[in-house]
Tab-separated table of C-alpha atoms and ligand atoms in Angstrom:
chain	number	residue	atom	x	y	z
A	113	UNK	CA	90.310	79.178	126.865
A	114	UNK	CA	88.104	80.210	129.899
A	115	UNK	CA	89.370	83.817	130.035
A	116	UNK	CA	90.949	85.506	132.313
A	117	UNK	CA	88.786	87.153	135.520
A	118	UNK	CA	91.278	90.227	135.364
A	119	UNK	CA	92.469	91.244	132.188
A	120	UNK	CA	97.030	91.498	132.526
A	121	UNK	CA	96.423	95.258	131.569
A	122	UNK	CA	95.021	95.760	135.513
A	123	UNK	CA	97.958	93.783	137.006
A	124	UNK	CA	99.003	96.110	139.872
A	125	UNK	CA	102.509	96.356	140.191
A	126	UNK	CA	102.554	98.659	143.436
A	127	UNK	CA	101.759	96.999	146.826
A	128	UNK	CA	98.081	96.284	146.877
A	129	UNK	CA	96.153	98.373	149.633
A	130	UNK	CA	95.661	96.746	153.047
A	131	UNK	CA	92.532	94.356	152.743
A	132	UNK	CA	92.463	93.886	148.869
A	133	UNK	CA	93.849	90.995	147.324
A	134	UNK	CA	96.888	91.299	144.581
A	135	UNK	CA	96.507	90.392	141.163
A	136	UNK	CA	100.157	89.803	140.647
A	137	UNK	CA	100.523	86.243	139.738
A	138	UNK	CA	104.013	84.503	141.238
A	139	UNK	CA	105.718	83.001	138.710
A	140	UNK	CA	106.468	79.934	140.137
A	141	UNK	CA	102.331	79.173	140.413
A	142	UNK	CA	101.573	80.444	137.208
A	143	UNK	CA	100.272	77.367	134.918
A	144	UNK	CA	102.319	79.271	132.060
A	145	UNK	CA	105.849	80.110	133.746
A	146	UNK	CA	105.725	77.464	136.633
A	147	UNK	CA	108.719	74.696	136.791
A	148	UNK	CA	107.973	71.158	136.771
A	149	UNK	CA	107.740	69.476	139.590
A	150	UNK	CA	111.282	68.378	140.349
A	151	UNK	CA	112.883	71.279	138.774
A	152	UNK	CA	110.809	73.699	141.512
A	153	UNK	CA	111.203	71.013	144.736
A	154	UNK	CA	114.885	71.122	143.866
A	155	UNK	CA	115.650	74.663	143.132
A	156	UNK	CA	112.901	77.129	144.917
A	157	UNK	CA	113.168	78.225	148.059
A	158	UNK	CA	109.749	79.191	149.664
A	159	UNK	CA	108.286	80.192	153.493
A	160	UNK	CA	105.260	80.038	155.623
A	161	UNK	CA	105.538	84.229	155.641
A	162	UNK	CA	106.097	83.895	151.891
A	163	UNK	CA	103.069	81.011	151.191
A	164	UNK	CA	100.079	82.860	153.297
A	165	UNK	CA	96.705	82.625	152.686
A	166	UNK	CA	97.331	85.803	150.623
A	167	UNK	CA	99.516	84.680	148.091
A	168	UNK	CA	97.359	81.650	147.798
A	169	UNK	CA	94.511	83.536	146.685
A	170	UNK	CA	96.295	85.595	144.248
A	171	UNK	CA	98.336	82.734	143.015
A	172	UNK	CA	96.100	79.443	142.988
A	173	UNK	CA	92.783	80.147	141.371
A	174	UNK	CA	93.786	82.063	138.581
A	175	UNK	CA	97.273	81.680	138.039
A	176	UNK	CA	98.027	77.960	138.716
A	177	UNK	CA	94.118	76.984	137.789
A	178	UNK	CA	93.289	79.918	135.429
A	179	UNK	CA	90.061	79.177	136.696
A	180	UNK	CA	89.491	75.829	135.691
A	181	UNK	CA	88.234	74.137	138.802
A	182	UNK	CA	88.058	70.360	137.305
A	183	UNK	CA	91.917	70.881	136.718
A	184	UNK	CA	92.250	71.218	132.501
A	185	UNK	CA	89.904	73.647	130.374
A	186	UNK	CA	87.089	71.793	129.294
A	187	UNK	CA	88.093	71.277	125.725
A	188	UNK	CA	90.919	69.352	126.688
A	189	UNK	CA	89.917	65.861	126.418
A	190	UNK	CA	91.346	61.936	126.976
A	191	UNK	CA	91.398	60.215	123.485
A	192	UNK	CA	89.320	57.652	122.666
A	193	UNK	CA	91.893	54.609	124.135
A	194	UNK	CA	91.844	55.617	127.104
A	195	UNK	CA	87.940	56.625	127.893
A	196	UNK	CA	87.175	52.949	126.088
A	197	UNK	CA	87.560	49.867	127.893
A	198	UNK	CA	91.168	48.562	127.767
A	199	UNK	CA	94.372	48.307	128.982
A	200	UNK	CA	94.824	52.413	128.945
A	201	UNK	CA	91.295	52.704	130.801
A	202	UNK	CA	92.244	50.266	133.374
A	203	UNK	CA	96.117	51.908	134.306
A	204	UNK	CA	94.883	55.383	134.172
A	205	UNK	CA	91.385	55.082	136.637
A	206	UNK	CA	93.349	52.516	138.909
A	207	UNK	CA	95.888	55.212	139.144
A	208	UNK	CA	93.392	57.653	139.962
A	209	UNK	CA	91.366	56.348	142.251
A	210	UNK	CA	94.519	55.411	144.456
A	211	UNK	CA	95.621	58.942	144.252
A	212	UNK	CA	92.654	60.114	144.843
A	213	UNK	CA	92.161	57.825	148.024
A	214	UNK	CA	95.362	59.381	149.319
A	215	UNK	CA	94.888	63.279	148.622
A	216	UNK	CA	91.577	62.774	150.681
A	217	UNK	CA	93.934	60.786	153.806
A	218	UNK	CA	96.475	63.429	153.724
A	219	UNK	CA	93.510	66.429	153.614
A	220	UNK	CA	92.152	64.885	156.593
A	221	UNK	CA	95.478	64.589	158.211
A	222	UNK	CA	96.586	68.205	157.632
A	223	UNK	CA	93.822	69.363	159.370
A	224	UNK	CA	95.424	68.559	162.457
A	225	UNK	CA	98.665	70.468	161.131
A	226	UNK	CA	96.179	73.092	161.210
A	227	UNK	CA	95.144	73.032	164.424
A	228	UNK	CA	99.083	72.448	165.961
A	229	UNK	CA	100.231	74.790	164.163
A	230	UNK	CA	102.414	77.473	166.126
A	231	UNK	CA	101.937	80.555	164.833
A	232	UNK	CA	99.813	82.890	161.882
A	233	UNK	CA	102.000	81.711	159.179
A	234	UNK	CA	102.103	78.099	159.283
A	235	UNK	CA	98.485	77.762	160.158
A	236	UNK	CA	97.524	80.082	157.046
A	237	UNK	CA	99.701	77.823	155.283
A	238	UNK	CA	98.229	74.404	156.274
A	239	UNK	CA	94.845	75.553	155.636
A	240	UNK	CA	95.909	76.214	152.406
A	241	UNK	CA	97.585	72.757	151.610
A	242	UNK	CA	94.517	71.412	153.248
A	243	UNK	CA	92.343	72.987	150.496
A	244	UNK	CA	95.241	71.921	147.893
A	245	UNK	CA	94.814	68.544	148.912
A	246	UNK	CA	90.878	68.221	148.664
A	247	UNK	CA	91.006	70.016	145.562
A	248	UNK	CA	93.698	66.814	144.049
A	249	UNK	CA	91.200	64.259	145.473
A	250	UNK	CA	88.327	66.517	143.853
A	251	UNK	CA	89.884	66.276	140.532
A	252	UNK	CA	91.213	62.695	140.265
A	253	UNK	CA	88.048	61.110	141.203
A	254	UNK	CA	86.247	63.291	138.733
A	255	UNK	CA	88.248	62.786	135.811
A	256	UNK	CA	87.125	59.090	136.468
A	257	UNK	CA	82.769	60.365	135.216
A	258	UNK	CA	85.514	61.533	132.061
A	259	UNK	CA	86.887	58.385	131.561
A	260	UNK	CA	83.236	56.496	131.513
A	261	UNK	CA	82.149	55.767	135.484
A	262	UNK	CA	79.102	56.946	136.319
A	263	UNK	CA	78.369	59.909	138.355
A	264	UNK	CA	75.747	57.422	140.529
A	265	UNK	CA	78.929	54.680	140.920
A	266	UNK	CA	81.672	57.118	141.850
A	267	UNK	CA	82.236	56.236	144.901
A	268	UNK	CA	81.750	52.683	144.845
A	269	UNK	CA	84.426	52.317	142.225
A	270	UNK	CA	87.324	54.599	143.708
A	271	UNK	CA	86.845	52.291	146.745
A	272	UNK	CA	86.799	48.986	144.015
A	273	UNK	CA	89.544	49.936	142.288
A	274	UNK	CA	91.813	51.246	145.075
A	275	UNK	CA	90.854	48.591	147.828
A	276	UNK	CA	94.278	46.321	147.785
A	277	UNK	CA	96.300	49.938	148.064
A	278	UNK	CA	94.290	51.590	150.372
A	279	UNK	CA	94.441	48.495	152.672
A	280	UNK	CA	98.155	47.812	152.160
A	281	UNK	CA	99.777	50.783	151.424
A	282	UNK	CA	97.725	53.779	152.657
A	283	UNK	CA	96.421	52.749	155.797
A	284	UNK	CA	99.799	51.665	157.209
A	285	UNK	CA	100.667	55.097	155.863
A	286	UNK	CA	98.006	57.291	157.591
A	287	UNK	CA	98.008	55.125	160.853
A	288	UNK	CA	101.890	56.548	161.017
A	289	UNK	CA	100.854	59.858	160.224
A	290	UNK	CA	97.802	59.760	162.810
A	291	UNK	CA	99.935	58.525	165.763
A	292	UNK	CA	101.928	61.340	165.099
A	293	UNK	CA	99.728	64.185	164.638
A	294	UNK	CA	96.710	62.744	166.659
A	295	UNK	CA	97.881	60.999	169.300
A	296	UNK	CA	101.174	62.703	170.000
A	297	UNK	CA	100.204	65.894	168.886
A	298	UNK	CA	103.563	66.672	167.563
A	299	UNK	CA	103.622	69.231	164.922
A	300	UNK	CA	107.203	69.230	163.304
A	301	UNK	CA	106.800	65.743	163.682
A	302	UNK	CA	103.996	65.458	161.248
A	303	UNK	CA	105.761	68.042	158.746
A	304	UNK	CA	108.668	66.093	158.402
A	305	UNK	CA	106.284	62.912	157.908
A	306	UNK	CA	104.673	64.811	155.223
A	307	UNK	CA	107.029	66.583	153.205
A	308	UNK	CA	109.598	63.740	153.706
A	309	UNK	CA	107.920	60.478	154.195
A	310	UNK	CA	104.495	61.123	152.096
A	311	UNK	CA	105.155	63.906	149.181
A	312	UNK	CA	108.776	63.261	149.259
A	313	UNK	CA	107.919	60.060	148.090
A	314	UNK	CA	105.382	60.505	145.881
A	315	UNK	CA	105.837	63.436	143.905
A	316	UNK	CA	108.312	61.431	141.442
A	317	UNK	CA	105.250	59.081	140.642
A	318	UNK	CA	103.535	62.357	139.907
A	319	UNK	CA	106.017	63.653	137.446
A	320	UNK	CA	106.209	60.262	135.975
A	321	UNK	CA	102.116	60.280	135.681
A	322	UNK	CA	102.142	64.191	133.815
A	323	UNK	CA	104.787	62.851	131.718
A	324	UNK	CA	103.551	59.711	130.091
A	325	UNK	CA	100.048	60.763	129.791
A	326	UNK	CA	100.558	63.877	128.396
A	327	UNK	CA	99.699	62.741	124.720
A	328	UNK	CA	97.338	59.663	125.661
A	329	UNK	CA	95.032	61.636	128.102
A	330	UNK	CA	96.392	65.709	128.277
A	331	UNK	CA	93.772	66.283	130.613
A	332	UNK	CA	94.959	64.379	133.004
A	333	UNK	CA	98.163	65.473	132.338
A	334	UNK	CA	96.843	68.904	133.238
A	335	UNK	CA	95.555	67.766	136.415
A	336	UNK	CA	98.915	66.380	137.178
A	337	UNK	CA	100.604	69.980	136.246
A	338	UNK	CA	98.186	71.746	137.985
A	339	UNK	CA	98.665	69.495	141.174
A	340	UNK	CA	102.019	69.713	140.374
A	341	UNK	CA	102.767	72.776	140.670
A	342	UNK	CA	100.868	73.035	144.092
A	343	UNK	CA	103.384	70.234	145.394
A	344	UNK	CA	106.536	72.889	144.753
A	345	UNK	CA	104.771	74.769	147.515
A	346	UNK	CA	103.861	71.794	149.611
A	347	UNK	CA	107.757	70.471	149.456
A	348	UNK	CA	109.473	73.499	149.323
A	349	UNK	CA	107.560	75.272	152.744
A	350	UNK	CA	107.534	72.333	154.580
A	351	UNK	CA	111.370	71.492	154.178
A	352	UNK	CA	112.115	75.311	155.027
A	353	UNK	CA	109.444	74.955	158.675
A	354	UNK	CA	112.090	71.394	159.204
A	355	UNK	CA	114.697	73.564	158.407
A	356	UNK	CA	113.799	76.747	161.042
A	357	UNK	CA	112.736	74.224	163.991
A	358	UNK	CA	116.198	72.547	163.925
A	359	UNK	CA	118.155	76.371	163.899
A	360	UNK	CA	115.911	77.047	166.798
A	361	UNK	CA	116.194	73.625	168.233
A	362	UNK	CA	119.295	71.422	167.363
A	363	UNK	CA	119.049	69.087	170.439
A	364	UNK	CA	115.497	67.729	168.183
A	365	UNK	CA	117.886	66.653	165.537
A	366	UNK	CA	118.053	63.473	166.767
A	367	UNK	CA	114.320	62.462	167.760
A	368	UNK	CA	113.411	63.712	163.903
A	369	UNK	CA	116.032	61.579	162.184
A	370	UNK	CA	114.851	58.159	164.202
A	371	UNK	CA	111.327	59.367	163.115
A	372	UNK	CA	112.665	59.017	159.413
A	373	UNK	CA	114.379	55.877	159.806
A	374	UNK	CA	111.028	54.613	161.232
A	375	UNK	CA	109.060	55.885	158.269
A	376	UNK	CA	111.614	54.308	155.873
A	377	UNK	CA	111.515	51.442	157.714
A	378	UNK	CA	107.831	51.190	156.999
A	379	UNK	CA	108.064	51.941	153.521
A	380	UNK	CA	110.327	48.865	153.223
A	381	UNK	CA	107.558	47.125	154.215
A	382	UNK	CA	104.942	48.184	152.215
A	383	UNK	CA	104.181	46.681	148.560
A	384	UNK	CA	104.621	49.934	147.059
A	385	UNK	CA	106.714	48.647	143.870
A	386	UNK	CA	104.409	45.510	143.119
A	387	UNK	CA	101.567	47.978	142.935
A	388	UNK	CA	103.474	50.355	140.685
A	389	UNK	CA	104.836	48.146	138.729
A	390	UNK	CA	101.151	46.254	137.966
A	391	UNK	CA	99.951	49.437	136.373
A	392	UNK	CA	102.968	50.571	134.131
A	393	UNK	CA	102.518	47.190	132.832
A	394	UNK	CA	98.982	48.304	132.041
A	395	UNK	CA	100.551	51.378	130.133
A	396	UNK	CA	103.105	49.044	128.109
A	397	UNK	CA	100.247	47.147	126.810
A	398	UNK	CA	98.461	50.161	125.805
A	399	UNK	CA	101.802	51.540	124.526
A	400	UNK	CA	101.901	48.610	122.439
A	401	UNK	CA	98.839	48.817	121.146
A	402	UNK	CA	98.526	52.500	120.414
A	403	UNK	CA	102.466	53.053	120.054
A	404	UNK	CA	101.358	55.163	116.334
A	405	UNK	CA	99.388	57.807	118.678
A	406	UNK	CA	102.530	58.154	120.728
A	407	UNK	CA	104.172	59.377	117.469
A	408	UNK	CA	108.056	60.978	118.241
A	409	UNK	CA	106.864	62.400	121.990
A	410	UNK	CA	110.004	62.088	124.277
A	411	UNK	CA	108.883	61.325	127.877
A	412	UNK	CA	112.351	63.069	128.849
A	413	UNK	CA	114.406	64.947	126.397
A	414	UNK	CA	116.102	61.859	123.702
A	415	UNK	CA	113.610	58.953	124.812
A	416	UNK	CA	110.616	58.355	122.936
A	417	UNK	CA	107.358	57.400	125.056
A	418	UNK	CA	107.137	54.678	122.623
A	419	UNK	CA	110.339	53.440	122.658
A	420	UNK	CA	110.409	52.819	126.994
A	421	UNK	CA	109.772	49.960	129.148
A	422	UNK	CA	107.980	49.232	132.269
A	423	UNK	CA	110.777	49.289	134.251
A	424	UNK	CA	112.906	52.047	132.513
A	425	UNK	CA	110.198	53.863	133.562
A	426	UNK	CA	109.479	52.957	137.314
A	427	UNK	CA	113.534	53.203	137.884
A	428	UNK	CA	113.689	56.519	136.462
A	429	UNK	CA	110.949	57.780	139.196
A	430	UNK	CA	112.553	55.682	141.363
A	431	UNK	CA	116.025	57.267	141.132
A	432	UNK	CA	114.151	61.043	140.463
A	433	UNK	CA	112.484	60.551	144.154
A	434	UNK	CA	116.054	59.325	145.800
A	435	UNK	CA	117.801	62.539	144.108
A	436	UNK	CA	115.064	64.745	145.216
A	437	UNK	CA	115.503	63.148	148.546
A	438	UNK	CA	119.068	64.179	149.199
A	439	UNK	CA	118.389	67.439	148.011
A	440	UNK	CA	115.628	68.319	150.476
A	441	UNK	CA	116.980	66.657	153.452
A	442	UNK	CA	120.402	68.461	153.040
A	443	UNK	CA	118.120	71.666	152.576
A	444	UNK	CA	116.427	70.872	156.356
A	445	UNK	CA	119.989	69.612	157.752
A	446	UNK	CA	118.744	66.115	157.981
A	447	UNK	CA	121.630	64.753	155.304
A	448	UNK	CA	122.480	61.753	157.801
A	449	UNK	CA	118.937	60.275	157.505
A	450	UNK	CA	120.147	58.985	154.066
B	188	FE	FE1	98.264	66.530	146.605
B	189	FE	FE1	100.718	68.343	148.523
């Protein structure tokens, strides 16, 4: 365990003096008390005024990360069956390469949101989200080193493992986002694309990943847990920004609904199901070879991971995604998009 930098007894309870950083960690960003990504994204309501730079500085480095810059404690390691060549290694390295590339593209796109933000709160919030996504890219990429990829070949390995996914999924999504952000300089449209069409769609896959890797690779699961805690903030603050915009500018609703429809139509054309199914089949081969290691571990209450099928896991993540989309869109006042 990395010792906490600030002993709990020194946490201030009163409002800090101006210019000092409060050490109190908000419970939704605290490693030990934060809800799961799906629960938090559904139930919490956070605003850019709350989640400003001061909030991030007090919440994330010591609360979410507990000083673990690589996203997990140095003593937490993948099991040998994951770090050695085999289907589990293939499934996880492909997933990490894809995720790190996706996070890197998100980081770059969020630079536009930071530039276009209409006020200080949202500018500071997107500056923190930019750092979060850059960190996610770093830790997903960095975990490949723990799985046997030589450091000198890291960049090339990511490019090779994720080449098809990048061309078929990530590049079309990036083009869509850049049209809105870079070409049209549309801040709210960009928040909507990021919150609903990118993060809202991908969040359930991240939750599935944390749950399914927990035993085989607790380091990967911890990396996902930390990214998931950040994601609660991204999803909830993003939807609050859209909701408040629509309350102030109700005439903009038809335009935003059209943007969502366009985004859903794009997703329908992307081969995401095939990509996810390919990795889930590799994971399934790993379960079949190493079920003994999983014991009675339950992927969700009442269901042993060892008894699940690839299809069942994918369908469950799909159902989570549909539920999350409905809840978030209703919160924004865009329920007609479903
Ligand atoms: Fe991320
Ligand atoms: Fe995010």
